[in-house]
Amino acid sequence: MKVQAIIDDFGAEISGIDLKSAIPDDTFAALHEAIDRHAVAIFREQFLSSEELATFAQRFGPLEIPLKRDQYGGVDPRLTMLANIDDDGNLLRPDDKHAVYMKGNLLWHTDSSYKPVPSKYSLLSAREVPVQGGETEFADARACYDDWSGPYGETTKEELEKLICEHSIIYSRTLISGDIFSDKEKAQFAPPRQPLVRTHPRTGRKIYYVGSHCSHVVGWPLEKGRALVRELTGFCQRPEHIFAHRWRAGDLVIWDNRSVLHRGRTYDPAERRIMHRATVAGDGPLT
Ligand code: OGA
Ligand code: MN
């Protein structure tokens, strides 16, 4: 197994391992450690089937159950489908309801922070990719925590440690997709509260747990909290702490939602982009 770092300890391309094979425990432990250290790991030419993706992902722990909206086209019920096609495999028009919903991925975010138990790892497997565009970008939220010195108004960096935020997919989708959820969905997505500062249980590194789903700070005036969240999400995006992954079919990319923010980039809607995601559930509620 060879680990080629992308930016110091952020991002790595890992080669010399076939993720379809029966990986021995000690090799898996080394792989897991490399993923924690680099927070994003890229594996080329894996071409995992749905079954192989789910099987490999489960080595990291039980999987999250995908949202109803993210389940279509007969994809394995353990996986999330990210694709610009409909149930019958036809290309979606950009104004299609589902295409509009999918625009949420264009905003910097961390997966499932709007769920009471947010996810640990996301494993995204590329089936079909556009010739141009459609990259996924990653930002190092650990460096954001380390380097942001504050204060924010009268609030010191130390005081931020105690803040709690509300995370909502209704809020984040409203920012880019408009008012798309039914009353039933709105009731289902009651926004959980998450600490602003999270400590990674395996590395001990801290992050500001922000991104698009992070709506506001509990107990602060709404706009003041939103401005703080925008400041911290923006600080994560310093160019030297970002890289873009340019997809090839067969790639598997794993990222740690406790360490990075990510977003998808646009592409020509006349091209097909089909990705499957397995999402490893977190250990429990954070607050
Ligand atoms: C995701 C995601 C972005 C992309 O899979 O969670 O945000 O580039 N993907 O598809
Ligand atoms: Mn995502």
PDB file of C-alpha atoms and ligand atoms in Angstrom, residues 105 109 111 255 262 277, ligand 2:
ATOM      1  CA  ASN A 105     -24.296  19.466  -2.959  1.00  0.00           C
ATOM      2  CA  HIS A 109     -21.023  21.072   3.702  1.00  0.00           C
ATOM      3  CA  ASP A 111     -22.626  15.049   5.247  1.00  0.00           C
ATOM      4  CA  TRP A 255     -13.672  11.445   3.300  1.00  0.00           C
ATOM      5  CA  HIS A 262     -16.717  19.283   0.684  1.00  0.00           C
ATOM      6  CA  ARG A 277     -22.321   6.651  -1.850  1.00  0.00           C
TER       7      ARG A 277
HETATM    8 MN    MN B   2     -22.014  15.638   0.562  1.00  0.00          MN
END
